[in-house]
Amino acid sequence: MSDINELVQRYLAAWNETDATARRAALAEVFAEDATYTDPLVSVRGLDGLDATIAAVQGQFGGLVFSLGGAVDAHHDIARFTWNLGPEGGEALAVGFDVAVVGEDGRISQVLGFLDKVPAGA
């Protein structure tokens, strides 16, 4: 379980990484090459798609950070967790729920995301 908790923390850190080179390195450590990410707004496959998605979110919500919204619940190689997006230490402007599937290599192979709270106009 601690491995899954650490992986989720590294996943959120990748979403927070604003340096493109460092973000790409973090993505390669956290995600399988052909990983898929799907939420109500986007569906992408591979590290290029993930990187572009994260860059777009950062462009739209500059200065906000992702944080874990509670305990990670996991079994087998599946984790579910709530995340918050807001100013460091402040109230969340967006809240979501992700389900991540971990492959045999210990990296995330699939993320299914849900948006529970989204700012107006997003």
mmCIF file with all atom_site columns, C-alpha atoms in Angstrom:
data_model
loop_
_atom_site.group_PDB
_atom_site.id
_atom_site.type_symbol
_atom_site.label_atom_id
_atom_site.label_alt_id
_atom_site.label_comp_id
_atom_site.label_asym_id
_atom_site.label_entity_id
_atom_site.label_seq_id
_atom_site.pdbx_PDB_ins_code
_atom_site.Cartn_x
_atom_site.Cartn_y
_atom_site.Cartn_z
_atom_site.occupancy
_atom_site.B_iso_or_equiv
_atom_site.pdbx_formal_charge
_atom_site.auth_seq_id
_atom_site.auth_comp_id
_atom_site.auth_asym_id
_atom_site.auth_atom_id
_atom_site.pdbx_PDB_model_num
ATOM 1   C CA . MET A 1 1   ? 0.000   0.000  0.000   1.00 0.00 ? 1   MET A CA 1
ATOM 2   C CA . SER A 1 2   ? 2.827   2.442  0.767   1.00 0.00 ? 2   SER A CA 1
ATOM 3   C CA . ASP A 1 3   ? 4.112   1.931  -2.791  1.00 0.00 ? 3   ASP A CA 1
ATOM 4   C CA . ILE A 1 4   ? 0.714   2.974  -4.176  1.00 0.00 ? 4   ILE A CA 1
ATOM 5   C CA . ASN A 1 5   ? 0.602   5.982  -1.836  1.00 0.00 ? 5   ASN A CA 1
ATOM 6   C CA . GLU A 1 6   ? 4.041   7.040  -3.021  1.00 0.00 ? 6   GLU A CA 1
ATOM 7   C CA . LEU A 1 7   ? 3.044   6.544  -6.663  1.00 0.00 ? 7   LEU A CA 1
ATOM 8   C CA . VAL A 1 8   ? -0.047  8.734  -6.189  1.00 0.00 ? 8   VAL A CA 1
ATOM 9   C CA . GLN A 1 9   ? 2.095   11.441 -4.575  1.00 0.00 ? 9   GLN A CA 1
ATOM 10  C CA . ARG A 1 10  ? 4.521   11.266 -7.524  1.00 0.00 ? 10  ARG A CA 1
ATOM 11  C CA . TYR A 1 11  ? 1.540   11.409 -9.911  1.00 0.00 ? 11  TYR A CA 1
ATOM 12  C CA . LEU A 1 12  ? 0.320   14.640 -8.280  1.00 0.00 ? 12  LEU A CA 1
ATOM 13  C CA . ALA A 1 13  ? 3.872   16.028 -8.271  1.00 0.00 ? 13  ALA A CA 1
ATOM 14  C CA . ALA A 1 14  ? 4.018   15.467 -12.043 1.00 0.00 ? 14  ALA A CA 1
ATOM 15  C CA . TRP A 1 15  ? 0.818   17.505 -12.426 1.00 0.00 ? 15  TRP A CA 1
ATOM 16  C CA . ASN A 1 16  ? 2.430   20.282 -10.367 1.00 0.00 ? 16  ASN A CA 1
ATOM 17  C CA . GLU A 1 17  ? 5.773   20.306 -12.190 1.00 0.00 ? 17  GLU A CA 1
ATOM 18  C CA . THR A 1 18  ? 6.006   23.482 -14.287 1.00 0.00 ? 18  THR A CA 1
ATOM 19  C CA . ASP A 1 19  ? 9.460   22.868 -15.766 1.00 0.00 ? 19  ASP A CA 1
ATOM 20  C CA . ALA A 1 20  ? 8.778   21.031 -19.039 1.00 0.00 ? 20  ALA A CA 1
ATOM 21  C CA . THR A 1 21  ? 11.960  18.928 -18.947 1.00 0.00 ? 21  THR A CA 1
ATOM 22  C CA . ALA A 1 22  ? 11.497  17.907 -15.311 1.00 0.00 ? 22  ALA A CA 1
ATOM 23  C CA . ARG A 1 23  ? 7.795   17.198 -15.911 1.00 0.00 ? 23  ARG A CA 1
ATOM 24  C CA . ARG A 1 24  ? 8.581   14.914 -18.842 1.00 0.00 ? 24  ARG A CA 1
ATOM 25  C CA . ALA A 1 25  ? 11.130  13.012 -16.725 1.00 0.00 ? 25  ALA A CA 1
ATOM 26  C CA . ALA A 1 26  ? 8.567   12.671 -13.910 1.00 0.00 ? 26  ALA A CA 1
ATOM 27  C CA . LEU A 1 27  ? 5.936   11.418 -16.346 1.00 0.00 ? 27  LEU A CA 1
ATOM 28  C CA . ALA A 1 28  ? 8.320   8.757  -17.678 1.00 0.00 ? 28  ALA A CA 1
ATOM 29  C CA . GLU A 1 29  ? 8.903   7.528  -14.122 1.00 0.00 ? 29  GLU A CA 1
ATOM 30  C CA . VAL A 1 30  ? 5.221   7.496  -13.129 1.00 0.00 ? 30  VAL A CA 1
ATOM 31  C CA . PHE A 1 31  ? 3.459   6.415  -16.336 1.00 0.00 ? 31  PHE A CA 1
ATOM 32  C CA . ALA A 1 32  ? 3.897   3.566  -18.786 1.00 0.00 ? 32  ALA A CA 1
ATOM 33  C CA . GLU A 1 33  ? 4.815   4.748  -22.317 1.00 0.00 ? 33  GLU A CA 1
ATOM 34  C CA . ASP A 1 34  ? 1.344   3.908  -23.676 1.00 0.00 ? 34  ASP A CA 1
ATOM 35  C CA . ALA A 1 35  ? -0.643  4.946  -20.583 1.00 0.00 ? 35  ALA A CA 1
ATOM 36  C CA . THR A 1 36  ? -4.115  6.340  -21.099 1.00 0.00 ? 36  THR A CA 1
ATOM 37  C CA . TYR A 1 37  ? -5.713  9.250  -19.260 1.00 0.00 ? 37  TYR A CA 1
ATOM 38  C CA . THR A 1 38  ? -9.436  9.934  -19.584 1.00 0.00 ? 38  THR A CA 1
ATOM 39  C CA . ASP A 1 39  ? -11.592 12.511 -17.818 1.00 0.00 ? 39  ASP A CA 1
ATOM 40  C CA . PRO A 1 40  ? -14.735 14.399 -18.920 1.00 0.00 ? 40  PRO A CA 1
ATOM 41  C CA . LEU A 1 41  ? -12.644 16.977 -20.806 1.00 0.00 ? 41  LEU A CA 1
ATOM 42  C CA . VAL A 1 42  ? -9.884  14.939 -22.471 1.00 0.00 ? 42  VAL A CA 1
ATOM 43  C CA . SER A 1 43  ? -8.836  11.463 -23.494 1.00 0.00 ? 43  SER A CA 1
ATOM 44  C CA . VAL A 1 44  ? -5.162  10.908 -24.353 1.00 0.00 ? 44  VAL A CA 1
ATOM 45  C CA . ARG A 1 45  ? -2.696  8.071  -24.792 1.00 0.00 ? 45  ARG A CA 1
ATOM 46  C CA . GLY A 1 46  ? 1.050   8.170  -24.231 1.00 0.00 ? 46  GLY A CA 1
ATOM 47  C CA . LEU A 1 47  ? 3.478   10.522 -22.569 1.00 0.00 ? 47  LEU A CA 1
ATOM 48  C CA . ASP A 1 48  ? 3.134   13.224 -25.238 1.00 0.00 ? 48  ASP A CA 1
ATOM 49  C CA . GLY A 1 49  ? -0.616  13.408 -24.698 1.00 0.00 ? 49  GLY A CA 1
ATOM 50  C CA . LEU A 1 50  ? -0.248  13.442 -20.917 1.00 0.00 ? 50  LEU A CA 1
ATOM 51  C CA . ASP A 1 51  ? 2.402   16.148 -21.075 1.00 0.00 ? 51  ASP A CA 1
ATOM 52  C CA . ALA A 1 52  ? 0.277   18.320 -23.369 1.00 0.00 ? 52  ALA A CA 1
ATOM 53  C CA . THR A 1 53  ? -2.760  17.861 -21.122 1.00 0.00 ? 53  THR A CA 1
ATOM 54  C CA . ILE A 1 54  ? -0.861  18.856 -17.988 1.00 0.00 ? 54  ILE A CA 1
ATOM 55  C CA . ALA A 1 55  ? 0.688   21.874 -19.741 1.00 0.00 ? 55  ALA A CA 1
ATOM 56  C CA . ALA A 1 56  ? -2.793  22.998 -20.845 1.00 0.00 ? 56  ALA A CA 1
ATOM 57  C CA . VAL A 1 57  ? -4.202  22.639 -17.316 1.00 0.00 ? 57  VAL A CA 1
ATOM 58  C CA . GLN A 1 58  ? -1.276  24.600 -15.911 1.00 0.00 ? 58  GLN A CA 1
ATOM 59  C CA . GLY A 1 59  ? -1.864  27.293 -18.527 1.00 0.00 ? 59  GLY A CA 1
ATOM 60  C CA . GLN A 1 60  ? -5.505  27.565 -17.529 1.00 0.00 ? 60  GLN A CA 1
ATOM 61  C CA . PHE A 1 61  ? -4.953  27.364 -13.759 1.00 0.00 ? 61  PHE A CA 1
ATOM 62  C CA . GLY A 1 62  ? -1.518  28.964 -13.333 1.00 0.00 ? 62  GLY A CA 1
ATOM 63  C CA . GLY A 1 63  ? -0.310  29.255 -9.763  1.00 0.00 ? 63  GLY A CA 1
ATOM 64  C CA . LEU A 1 64  ? -2.672  26.569 -8.446  1.00 0.00 ? 64  LEU A CA 1
ATOM 65  C CA . VAL A 1 65  ? -1.439  23.229 -7.150  1.00 0.00 ? 65  VAL A CA 1
ATOM 66  C CA . PHE A 1 66  ? -2.815  19.716 -6.962  1.00 0.00 ? 66  PHE A CA 1
ATOM 67  C CA . SER A 1 67  ? -2.911  18.045 -3.560  1.00 0.00 ? 67  SER A CA 1
ATOM 68  C CA . LEU A 1 68  ? -4.265  14.809 -2.191  1.00 0.00 ? 68  LEU A CA 1
ATOM 69  C CA . GLY A 1 69  ? -7.791  15.287 -0.843  1.00 0.00 ? 69  GLY A CA 1
ATOM 70  C CA . GLY A 1 70  ? -7.837  12.313 1.523   1.00 0.00 ? 70  GLY A CA 1
ATOM 71  C CA . ALA A 1 71  ? -6.563  8.802  1.960   1.00 0.00 ? 71  ALA A CA 1
ATOM 72  C CA . VAL A 1 72  ? -5.675  6.655  -1.035  1.00 0.00 ? 72  VAL A CA 1
ATOM 73  C CA . ASP A 1 73  ? -7.900  3.584  -1.260  1.00 0.00 ? 73  ASP A CA 1
ATOM 74  C CA . ALA A 1 74  ? -6.284  0.679  -3.087  1.00 0.00 ? 74  ALA A CA 1
ATOM 75  C CA . HIS A 1 75  ? -6.547  -3.011 -3.754  1.00 0.00 ? 75  HIS A CA 1
ATOM 76  C CA . HIS A 1 76  ? -4.709  -5.286 -6.143  1.00 0.00 ? 76  HIS A CA 1
ATOM 77  C CA . ASP A 1 77  ? -3.124  -2.834 -8.600  1.00 0.00 ? 77  ASP A CA 1
ATOM 78  C CA . ILE A 1 78  ? -5.898  -0.223 -8.533  1.00 0.00 ? 78  ILE A CA 1
ATOM 79  C CA . ALA A 1 79  ? -5.977  3.012  -6.544  1.00 0.00 ? 79  ALA A CA 1
ATOM 80  C CA . ARG A 1 80  ? -8.693  5.602  -6.127  1.00 0.00 ? 80  ARG A CA 1
ATOM 81  C CA . PHE A 1 81  ? -8.173  8.995  -4.590  1.00 0.00 ? 81  PHE A CA 1
ATOM 82  C CA . THR A 1 82  ? -9.597  12.484 -4.391  1.00 0.00 ? 82  THR A CA 1
ATOM 83  C CA . TRP A 1 83  ? -7.468  15.441 -5.427  1.00 0.00 ? 83  TRP A CA 1
ATOM 84  C CA . ASN A 1 84  ? -7.861  19.157 -4.865  1.00 0.00 ? 84  ASN A CA 1
ATOM 85  C CA . LEU A 1 85  ? -6.690  22.005 -7.070  1.00 0.00 ? 85  LEU A CA 1
ATOM 86  C CA . GLY A 1 86  ? -6.256  25.385 -5.457  1.00 0.00 ? 86  GLY A CA 1
ATOM 87  C CA . PRO A 1 87  ? -3.774  27.877 -4.096  1.00 0.00 ? 87  PRO A CA 1
ATOM 88  C CA . GLU A 1 88  ? -1.049  26.397 -1.876  1.00 0.00 ? 88  GLU A CA 1
ATOM 89  C CA . GLY A 1 89  ? -2.664  25.901 1.559   1.00 0.00 ? 89  GLY A CA 1
ATOM 90  C CA . GLY A 1 90  ? -5.943  27.480 0.390   1.00 0.00 ? 90  GLY A CA 1
ATOM 91  C CA . GLU A 1 91  ? -9.437  26.322 -0.429  1.00 0.00 ? 91  GLU A CA 1
ATOM 92  C CA . ALA A 1 92  ? -9.803  24.012 -3.426  1.00 0.00 ? 92  ALA A CA 1
ATOM 93  C CA . LEU A 1 93  ? -11.278 25.623 -6.517  1.00 0.00 ? 93  LEU A CA 1
ATOM 94  C CA . ALA A 1 94  ? -11.592 22.256 -8.238  1.00 0.00 ? 94  ALA A CA 1
ATOM 95  C CA . VAL A 1 95  ? -12.014 18.770 -6.821  1.00 0.00 ? 95  VAL A CA 1
ATOM 96  C CA . GLY A 1 96  ? -11.725 15.491 -8.655  1.00 0.00 ? 96  GLY A CA 1
ATOM 97  C CA . PHE A 1 97  ? -11.578 11.774 -8.173  1.00 0.00 ? 97  PHE A CA 1
ATOM 98  C CA . ASP A 1 98  ? -9.161  9.532  -10.063 1.00 0.00 ? 98  ASP A CA 1
ATOM 99  C CA . VAL A 1 99  ? -8.870  5.788  -10.440 1.00 0.00 ? 99  VAL A CA 1
ATOM 100 C CA . ALA A 1 100 ? -5.382  4.644  -11.442 1.00 0.00 ? 100 ALA A CA 1
ATOM 101 C CA . VAL A 1 101 ? -4.406  1.197  -12.679 1.00 0.00 ? 101 VAL A CA 1
ATOM 102 C CA . VAL A 1 102 ? -0.814  0.175  -11.998 1.00 0.00 ? 102 VAL A CA 1
ATOM 103 C CA . GLY A 1 103 ? 0.945   -2.101 -14.476 1.00 0.00 ? 103 GLY A CA 1
ATOM 104 C CA . GLU A 1 104 ? 3.327   -4.941 -13.735 1.00 0.00 ? 104 GLU A CA 1
ATOM 105 C CA . ASP A 1 105 ? 6.272   -2.540 -14.040 1.00 0.00 ? 105 ASP A CA 1
ATOM 106 C CA . GLY A 1 106 ? 4.942   -0.439 -11.149 1.00 0.00 ? 106 GLY A CA 1
ATOM 107 C CA . ARG A 1 107 ? 3.972   2.505  -13.358 1.00 0.00 ? 107 ARG A CA 1
ATOM 108 C CA . ILE A 1 108 ? 0.471   3.788  -14.029 1.00 0.00 ? 108 ILE A CA 1
ATOM 109 C CA . SER A 1 109 ? -1.063  2.304  -17.170 1.00 0.00 ? 109 SER A CA 1
ATOM 110 C CA . GLN A 1 110 ? -4.492  3.956  -17.002 1.00 0.00 ? 110 GLN A CA 1
ATOM 111 C CA . VAL A 1 111 ? -6.210  6.827  -15.216 1.00 0.00 ? 111 VAL A CA 1
ATOM 112 C CA . LEU A 1 112 ? -9.949  7.378  -15.220 1.00 0.00 ? 112 LEU A CA 1
ATOM 113 C CA . GLY A 1 113 ? -10.754 10.822 -13.850 1.00 0.00 ? 113 GLY A CA 1
ATOM 114 C CA . PHE A 1 114 ? -13.967 12.415 -12.634 1.00 0.00 ? 114 PHE A CA 1
ATOM 115 C CA . LEU A 1 115 ? -14.589 16.076 -11.857 1.00 0.00 ? 115 LEU A CA 1
ATOM 116 C CA . ASP A 1 116 ? -16.656 16.739 -8.742  1.00 0.00 ? 116 ASP A CA 1
ATOM 117 C CA . LYS A 1 117 ? -16.216 20.512 -8.490  1.00 0.00 ? 117 LYS A CA 1
ATOM 118 C CA . VAL A 1 118 ? -15.143 22.731 -11.377 1.00 0.00 ? 118 VAL A CA 1
ATOM 119 C CA . PRO A 1 119 ? -14.824 26.532 -11.397 1.00 0.00 ? 119 PRO A CA 1
ATOM 120 C CA . ALA A 1 120 ? -17.332 28.385 -13.571 1.00 0.00 ? 120 ALA A CA 1
ATOM 121 C CA . GLY A 1 121 ? -16.045 28.889 -17.076 1.00 0.00 ? 121 GLY A CA 1
ATOM 122 C CA . ALA A 1 122 ? -13.556 26.020 -16.935 1.00 0.00 ? 122 ALA A CA 1
#
